[in-house]
Coordinates of C-alpha atoms in Angstrom, one line a residue:
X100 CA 0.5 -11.4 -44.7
X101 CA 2.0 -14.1 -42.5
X102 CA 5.7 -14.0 -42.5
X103 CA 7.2 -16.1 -45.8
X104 CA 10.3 -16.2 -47.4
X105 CA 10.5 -17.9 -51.2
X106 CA 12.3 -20.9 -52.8
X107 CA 12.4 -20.7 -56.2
X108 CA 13.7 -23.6 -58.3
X109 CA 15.5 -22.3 -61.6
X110 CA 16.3 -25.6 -63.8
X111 CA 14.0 -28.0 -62.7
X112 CA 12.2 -29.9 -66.0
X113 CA 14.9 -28.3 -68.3
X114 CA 15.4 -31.7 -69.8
X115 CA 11.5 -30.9 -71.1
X116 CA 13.0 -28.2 -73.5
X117 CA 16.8 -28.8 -74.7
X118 CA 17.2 -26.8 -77.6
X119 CA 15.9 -23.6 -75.2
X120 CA 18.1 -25.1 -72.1
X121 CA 21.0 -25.5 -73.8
X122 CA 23.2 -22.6 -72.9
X123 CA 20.7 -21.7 -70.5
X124 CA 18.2 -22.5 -67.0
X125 CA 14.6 -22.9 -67.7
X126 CA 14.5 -20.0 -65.9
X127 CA 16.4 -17.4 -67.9
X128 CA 14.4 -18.7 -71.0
X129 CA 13.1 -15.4 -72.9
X130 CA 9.5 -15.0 -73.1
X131 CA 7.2 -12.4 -74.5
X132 CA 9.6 -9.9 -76.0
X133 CA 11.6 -8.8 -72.7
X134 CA 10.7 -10.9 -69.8
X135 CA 12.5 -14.2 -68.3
X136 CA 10.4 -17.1 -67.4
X137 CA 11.6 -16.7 -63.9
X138 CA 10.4 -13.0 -63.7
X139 CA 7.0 -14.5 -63.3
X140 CA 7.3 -16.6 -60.1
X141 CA 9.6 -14.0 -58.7
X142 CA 7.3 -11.1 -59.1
X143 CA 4.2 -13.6 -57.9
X144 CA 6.5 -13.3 -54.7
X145 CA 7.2 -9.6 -54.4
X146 CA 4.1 -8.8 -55.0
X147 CA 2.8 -11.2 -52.4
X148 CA 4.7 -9.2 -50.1
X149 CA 7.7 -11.8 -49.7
X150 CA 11.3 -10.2 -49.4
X151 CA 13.4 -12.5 -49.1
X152 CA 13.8 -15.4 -52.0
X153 CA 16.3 -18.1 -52.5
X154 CA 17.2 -19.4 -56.1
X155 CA 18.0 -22.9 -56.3
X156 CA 20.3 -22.9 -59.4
X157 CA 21.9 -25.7 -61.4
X158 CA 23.5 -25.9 -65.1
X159 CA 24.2 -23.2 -67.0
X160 CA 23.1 -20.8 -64.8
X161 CA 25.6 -17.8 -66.1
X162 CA 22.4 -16.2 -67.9
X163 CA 20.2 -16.4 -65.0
X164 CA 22.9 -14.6 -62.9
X165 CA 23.4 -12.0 -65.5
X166 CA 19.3 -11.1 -66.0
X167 CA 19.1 -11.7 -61.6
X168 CA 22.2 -9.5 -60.6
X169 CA 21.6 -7.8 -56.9
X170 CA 17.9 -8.3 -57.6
X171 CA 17.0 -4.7 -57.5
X172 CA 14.6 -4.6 -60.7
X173 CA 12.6 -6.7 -57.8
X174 CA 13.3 -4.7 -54.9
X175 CA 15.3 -7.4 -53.9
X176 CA 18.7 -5.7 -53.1
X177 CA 18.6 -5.5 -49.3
X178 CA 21.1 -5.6 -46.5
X179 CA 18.7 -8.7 -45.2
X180 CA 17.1 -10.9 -46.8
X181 CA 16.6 -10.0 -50.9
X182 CA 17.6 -12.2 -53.3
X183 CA 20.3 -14.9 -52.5
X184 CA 21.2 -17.8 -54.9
X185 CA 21.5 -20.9 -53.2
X186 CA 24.2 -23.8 -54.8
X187 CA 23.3 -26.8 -56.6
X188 CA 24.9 -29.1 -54.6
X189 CA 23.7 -32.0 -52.0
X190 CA 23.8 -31.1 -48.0
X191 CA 27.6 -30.5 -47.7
X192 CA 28.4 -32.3 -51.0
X193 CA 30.0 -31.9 -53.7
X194 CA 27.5 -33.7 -55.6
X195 CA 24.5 -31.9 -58.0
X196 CA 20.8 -32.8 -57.0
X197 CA 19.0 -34.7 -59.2
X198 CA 15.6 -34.4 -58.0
X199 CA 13.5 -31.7 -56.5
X200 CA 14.0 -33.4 -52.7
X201 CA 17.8 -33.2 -53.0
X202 CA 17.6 -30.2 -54.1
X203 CA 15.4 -29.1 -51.3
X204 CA 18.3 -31.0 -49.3
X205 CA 20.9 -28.5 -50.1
X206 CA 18.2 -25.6 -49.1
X207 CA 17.8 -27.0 -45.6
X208 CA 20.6 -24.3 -44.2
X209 CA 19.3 -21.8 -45.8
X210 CA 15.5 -22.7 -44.4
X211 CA 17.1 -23.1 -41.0
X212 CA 18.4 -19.3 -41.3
X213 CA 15.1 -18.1 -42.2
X214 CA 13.4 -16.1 -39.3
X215 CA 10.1 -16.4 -41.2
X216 CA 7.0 -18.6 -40.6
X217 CA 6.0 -20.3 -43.4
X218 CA 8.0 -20.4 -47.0
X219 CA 6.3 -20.8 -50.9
X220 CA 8.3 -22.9 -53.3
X221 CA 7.6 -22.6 -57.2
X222 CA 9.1 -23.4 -60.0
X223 CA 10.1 -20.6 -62.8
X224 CA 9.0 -22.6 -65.9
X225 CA 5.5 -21.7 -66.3
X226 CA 3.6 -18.1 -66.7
X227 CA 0.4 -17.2 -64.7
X228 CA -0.8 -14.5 -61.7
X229 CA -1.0 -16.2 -58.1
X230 CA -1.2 -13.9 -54.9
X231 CA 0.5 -16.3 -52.5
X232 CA -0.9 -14.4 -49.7
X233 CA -4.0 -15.9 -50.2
X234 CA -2.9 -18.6 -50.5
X235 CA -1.0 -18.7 -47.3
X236 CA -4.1 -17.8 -45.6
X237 CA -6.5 -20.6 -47.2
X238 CA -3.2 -22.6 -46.0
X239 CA -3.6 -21.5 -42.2
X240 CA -7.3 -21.5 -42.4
X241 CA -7.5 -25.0 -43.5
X242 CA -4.8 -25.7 -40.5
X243 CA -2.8 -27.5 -43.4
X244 CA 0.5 -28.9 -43.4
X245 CA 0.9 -28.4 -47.3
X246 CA -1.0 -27.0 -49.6
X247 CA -0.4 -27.1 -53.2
X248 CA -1.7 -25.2 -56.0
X249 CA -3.5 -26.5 -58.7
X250 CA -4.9 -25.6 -62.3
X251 CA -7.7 -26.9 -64.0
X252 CA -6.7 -28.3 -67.8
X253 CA -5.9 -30.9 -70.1
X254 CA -3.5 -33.6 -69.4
X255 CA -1.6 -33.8 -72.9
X256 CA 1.9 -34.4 -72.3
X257 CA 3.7 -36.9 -71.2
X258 CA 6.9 -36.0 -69.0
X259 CA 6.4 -36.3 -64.7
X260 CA 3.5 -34.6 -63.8
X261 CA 0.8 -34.6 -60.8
X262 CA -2.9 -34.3 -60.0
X263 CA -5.2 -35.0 -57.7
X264 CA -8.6 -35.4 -56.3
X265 CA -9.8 -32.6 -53.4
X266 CA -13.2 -33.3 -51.8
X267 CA -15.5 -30.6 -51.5
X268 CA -13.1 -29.2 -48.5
X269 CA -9.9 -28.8 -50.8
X270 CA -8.6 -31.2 -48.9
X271 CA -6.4 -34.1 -51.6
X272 CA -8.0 -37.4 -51.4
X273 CA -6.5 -39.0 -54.1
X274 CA -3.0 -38.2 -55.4
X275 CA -1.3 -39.3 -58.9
X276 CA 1.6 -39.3 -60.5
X277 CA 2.0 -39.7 -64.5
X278 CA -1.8 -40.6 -64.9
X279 CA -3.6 -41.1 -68.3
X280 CA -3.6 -38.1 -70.2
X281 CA -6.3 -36.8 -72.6
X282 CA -9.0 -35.5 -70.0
X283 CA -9.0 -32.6 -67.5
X284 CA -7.7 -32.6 -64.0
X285 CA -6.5 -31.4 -61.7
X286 CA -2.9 -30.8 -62.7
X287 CA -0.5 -29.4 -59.4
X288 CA 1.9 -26.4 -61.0
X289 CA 4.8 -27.0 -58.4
X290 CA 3.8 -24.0 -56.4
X291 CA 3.5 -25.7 -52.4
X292 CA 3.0 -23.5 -49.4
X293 CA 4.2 -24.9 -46.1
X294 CA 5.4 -23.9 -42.5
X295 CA 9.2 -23.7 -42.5
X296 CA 10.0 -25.7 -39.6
X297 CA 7.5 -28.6 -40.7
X298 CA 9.3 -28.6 -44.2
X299 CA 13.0 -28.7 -42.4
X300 CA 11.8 -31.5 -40.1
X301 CA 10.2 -33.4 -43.1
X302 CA 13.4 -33.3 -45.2
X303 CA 15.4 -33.9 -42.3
X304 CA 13.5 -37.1 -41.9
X305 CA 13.5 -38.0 -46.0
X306 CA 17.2 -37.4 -45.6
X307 CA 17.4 -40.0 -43.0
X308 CA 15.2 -42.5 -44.7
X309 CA 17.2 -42.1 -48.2
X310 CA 14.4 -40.7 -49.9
X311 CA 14.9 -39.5 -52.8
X312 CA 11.5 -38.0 -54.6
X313 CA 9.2 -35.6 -52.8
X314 CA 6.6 -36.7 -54.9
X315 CA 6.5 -40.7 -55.1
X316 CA 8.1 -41.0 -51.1
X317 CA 6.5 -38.3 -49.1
X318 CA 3.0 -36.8 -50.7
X319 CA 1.5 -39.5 -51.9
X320 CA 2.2 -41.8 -49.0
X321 CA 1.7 -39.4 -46.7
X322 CA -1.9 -38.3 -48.3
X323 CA -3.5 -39.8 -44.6
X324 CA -0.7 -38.9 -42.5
X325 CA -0.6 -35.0 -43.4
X326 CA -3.4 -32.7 -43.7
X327 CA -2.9 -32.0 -47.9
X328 CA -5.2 -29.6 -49.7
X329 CA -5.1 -27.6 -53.4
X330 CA -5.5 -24.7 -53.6
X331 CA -6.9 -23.7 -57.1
X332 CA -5.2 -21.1 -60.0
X333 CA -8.3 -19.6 -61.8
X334 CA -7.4 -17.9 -64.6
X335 CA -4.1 -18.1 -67.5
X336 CA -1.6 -20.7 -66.7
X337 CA 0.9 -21.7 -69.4
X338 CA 4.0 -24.4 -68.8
X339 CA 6.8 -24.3 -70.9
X340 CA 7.5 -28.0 -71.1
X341 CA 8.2 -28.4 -75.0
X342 CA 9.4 -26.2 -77.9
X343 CA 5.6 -26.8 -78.8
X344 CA 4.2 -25.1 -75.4
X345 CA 6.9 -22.7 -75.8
X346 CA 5.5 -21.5 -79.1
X347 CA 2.1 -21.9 -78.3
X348 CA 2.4 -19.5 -74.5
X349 CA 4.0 -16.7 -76.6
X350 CA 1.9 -16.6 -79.1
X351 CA -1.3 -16.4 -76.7
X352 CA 0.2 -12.6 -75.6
X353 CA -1.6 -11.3 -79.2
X354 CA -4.3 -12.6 -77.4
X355 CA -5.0 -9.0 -75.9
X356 CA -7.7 -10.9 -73.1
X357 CA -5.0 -12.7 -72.2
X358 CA -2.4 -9.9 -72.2
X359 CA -4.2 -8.1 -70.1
X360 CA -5.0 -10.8 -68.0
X361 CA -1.5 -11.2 -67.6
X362 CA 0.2 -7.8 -67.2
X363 CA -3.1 -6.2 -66.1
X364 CA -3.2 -5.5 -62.8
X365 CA -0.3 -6.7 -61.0
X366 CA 2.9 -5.8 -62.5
X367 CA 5.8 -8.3 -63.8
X368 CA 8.9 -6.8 -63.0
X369 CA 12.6 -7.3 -64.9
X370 CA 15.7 -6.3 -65.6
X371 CA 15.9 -3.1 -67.9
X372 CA 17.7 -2.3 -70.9
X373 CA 17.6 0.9 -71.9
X374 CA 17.9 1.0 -76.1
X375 CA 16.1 3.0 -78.9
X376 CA 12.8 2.9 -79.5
X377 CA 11.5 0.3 -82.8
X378 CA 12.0 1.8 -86.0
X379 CA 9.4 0.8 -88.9
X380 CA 10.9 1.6 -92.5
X381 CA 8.5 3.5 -94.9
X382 CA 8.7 -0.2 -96.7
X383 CA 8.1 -1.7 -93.2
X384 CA 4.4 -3.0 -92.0
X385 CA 3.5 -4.9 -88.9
X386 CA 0.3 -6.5 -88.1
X387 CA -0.9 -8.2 -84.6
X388 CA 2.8 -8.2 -83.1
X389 CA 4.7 -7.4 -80.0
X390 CA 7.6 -5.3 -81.2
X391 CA 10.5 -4.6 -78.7
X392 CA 12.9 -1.5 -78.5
X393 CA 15.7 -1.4 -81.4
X394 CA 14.2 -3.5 -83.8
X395 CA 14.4 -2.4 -87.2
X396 CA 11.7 -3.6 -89.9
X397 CA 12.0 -2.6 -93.3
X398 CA 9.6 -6.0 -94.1
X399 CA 6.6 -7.5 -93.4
X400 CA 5.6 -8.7 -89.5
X401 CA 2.7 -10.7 -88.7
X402 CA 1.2 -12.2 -85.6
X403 CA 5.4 -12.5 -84.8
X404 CA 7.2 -11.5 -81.3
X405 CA 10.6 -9.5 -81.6
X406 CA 12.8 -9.0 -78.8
X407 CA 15.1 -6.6 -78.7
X408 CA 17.5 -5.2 -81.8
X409 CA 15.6 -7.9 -83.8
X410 CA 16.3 -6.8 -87.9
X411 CA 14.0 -7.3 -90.9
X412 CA 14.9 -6.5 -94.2
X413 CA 13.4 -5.7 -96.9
X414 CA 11.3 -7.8 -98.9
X415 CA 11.6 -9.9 -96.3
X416 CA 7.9 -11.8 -94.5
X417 CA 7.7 -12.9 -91.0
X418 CA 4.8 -14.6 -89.7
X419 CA 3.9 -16.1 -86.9
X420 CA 7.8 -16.2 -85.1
X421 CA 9.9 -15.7 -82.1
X422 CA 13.0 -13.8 -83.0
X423 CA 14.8 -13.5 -79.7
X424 CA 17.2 -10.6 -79.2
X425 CA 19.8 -9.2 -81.9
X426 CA 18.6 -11.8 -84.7
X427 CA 19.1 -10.4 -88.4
X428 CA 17.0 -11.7 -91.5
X429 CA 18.1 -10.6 -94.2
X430 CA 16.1 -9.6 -97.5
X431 CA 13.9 -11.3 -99.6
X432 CA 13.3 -14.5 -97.1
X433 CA 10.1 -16.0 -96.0
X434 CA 10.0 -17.3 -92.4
X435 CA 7.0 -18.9 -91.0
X436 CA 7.0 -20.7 -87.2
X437 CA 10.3 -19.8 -86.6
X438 CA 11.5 -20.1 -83.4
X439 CA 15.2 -18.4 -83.7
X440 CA 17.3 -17.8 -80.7
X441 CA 19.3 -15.3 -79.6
X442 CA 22.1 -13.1 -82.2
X443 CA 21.4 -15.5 -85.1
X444 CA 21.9 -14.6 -88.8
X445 CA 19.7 -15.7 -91.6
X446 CA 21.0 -14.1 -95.0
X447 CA 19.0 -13.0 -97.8
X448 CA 16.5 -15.1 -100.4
X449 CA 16.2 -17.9 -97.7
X450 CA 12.7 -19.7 -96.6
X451 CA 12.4 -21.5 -93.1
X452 CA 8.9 -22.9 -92.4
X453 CA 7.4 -25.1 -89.5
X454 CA 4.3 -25.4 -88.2
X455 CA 2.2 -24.8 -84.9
X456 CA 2.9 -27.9 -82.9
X457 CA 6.3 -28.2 -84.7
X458 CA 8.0 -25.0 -85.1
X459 CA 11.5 -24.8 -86.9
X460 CA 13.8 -23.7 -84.3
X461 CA 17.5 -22.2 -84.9
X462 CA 20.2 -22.4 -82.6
X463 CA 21.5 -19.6 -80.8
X464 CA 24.5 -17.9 -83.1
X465 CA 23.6 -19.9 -86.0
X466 CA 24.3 -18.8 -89.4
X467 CA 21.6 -19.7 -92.1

């Protein structure tokens, strides 16, 4: 593979999910029992063969730092290179980015350290397999000067998003931003491969010009200055860009297709916590769930995800929810499409119920 380092952006689009981004970065939003959203991109790029990554943080980043550390569950602690978080600040300012160019902005002295050729940037809110190393080479092949990856689905929200039109070459003809939704395109997933000096030279020159979107002021002006082409994701891709999507992206791992799909053949690395295994009560029963270490059950689980030290009592019926780690429900309760953040109490005899595109969601620490 050709030389690469990694940008990763960890809070971009958190404004898409507030009650998960609250007390947290998009990317240190739980997922799947164990994982961070972030582990997804990041082990994209380890296992693409790139060692050294830079984390654009912003908010409430305390979380991310603590699942992150020295980066060593990613074979990222290294004397050079490895994992280095980057601040959230503009150039030499004092001031936080608001968009993904000023962000990038603030990176520039990091990309101007880098040694390597060419540099992947991703976002860390959305869950899918991409070996950027093929990517990287379609990039070179093509003689591109950025290449962005695309997916193949349904246009159904409505926050800032992007697709485009490639001719039969990959190479972007048409480019749009916040188009009609309700039909399939194709939809870029903020993953964009690039040489490193051509991506310092074209921020340098957005800086100078007072640009502020990479979007709206550079690609889609520039779709007949630059050489653009997609590159396209076959295969699972989930966004988390609503509690709904959110819901809907965890529950597709009891999908076992798409788990293996997923975790098959690659591995998805993060940090470990070493705890007791589950325990299941002789008045326990679980059915179609992912069940993580030092849960107790002593009630029903169905088609549920339980993180870790997740407690059901007796009497008690979960179905179809996301208890994230240490929650307690008591006995006797009912919950159905419950999203329930982290070390939240719910006491005995109580019933919580949404529904698939509205689950009820509880607020980390609450007490119900």
């Amino acid at each position: 593979m050709a030389s690469t380092i990694g940008v990763i952006f960890s809070s971009i689009n958190e404004e898409n999910v507030p009650e998960l981004t609250k007390v947290r970065s998009i990317g240190s939003v739980p997922y799947g029992g164990r994982y961070r959203v972030v582990d997804f991109a990041l082990s994209n790029m380890v296992n693409s063969g790139i060692t050294t990554v830079g984390i654009i943080t912003k908010n409430n980043y305390q979380s991310l730092m603590d699942h992150l550390g020295t980066g060593k569950y990613w074979d990222l602690a290294r004397k050079e290179g490895g994992l280095i978080l980057l601040p959230p600040y503009v150039n030499d300012t004092e001031t936080l980015y608001k968009t993904r160019l000023e962000a990038l902005k603030g990176a520039v002295s990091f990309l101007k350290k880098a040694k390597e050729d060419f540099v992947v940037i991703a976002d860390s809110d959305a869950i899918y397999k991409l070996d950027y190393s093929k990517m990287i080479d379609f990039h070179i092949k093509k003689n591109a000067d950025i290449t962005l990856a695309y997916h193949e689905h349904e246009v159904v929200s409505s926050h800032y998003y992007m697709t485009f039109d490639t001719n039969k070459d990959e190479r972007i003809t048409g480019l749009y931003i916040n188009p009609a939704t309700g039909s399939v395109k194709k939809n870029y997933i903020n993953v964009m491969v690039a040489r490193t000096s051509f991506l310092i030279r074209l921020i340098q020159n957005a800086s100078q010009s007072g640009y502020s979107s990479f979007g709206r002021d550079i690609l889609s002006p520039g779709l007949k200055t630059y050489n653009l082409y997609g590159y396209k994701l076959d295969g699972y891709y989930a966004n988390i860009s609503s509690l709904t999507s959110y819901f809907s992206a965890n529950m597709d791992l009891l999908d076992k297709k798409i788990r293996n799909e997923i975790f098959g053949d690659r591995d998805v690395y993060t940090k470990v916590n070493d705890s007791a295994a589950a325990k299941i009560a002789e008045t326990g029963k679980v059915k179609n769930s992912l069940i993580s270490d030092g849960c107790l059950i002593e009630g029903t689980v169905e088609n549920s995800i339980l993180f870790r030290g997740v407690k059901i009592g007796k009497g008690t019926v979960v179905k179809n929810c996301i208890l994230m780690t240490d929650n307690i429900v008591g006995e006797n309760c009912n919950l159905a499409y419950v999203v329930s953040d982290k070390d939240s109490v719910i006491r005995d005899n109580r019933t919580l119920a949404g529904c698939e595109i509205n689950p009820y969601f509880i607020n980390k620490g609450s007490l119900i």
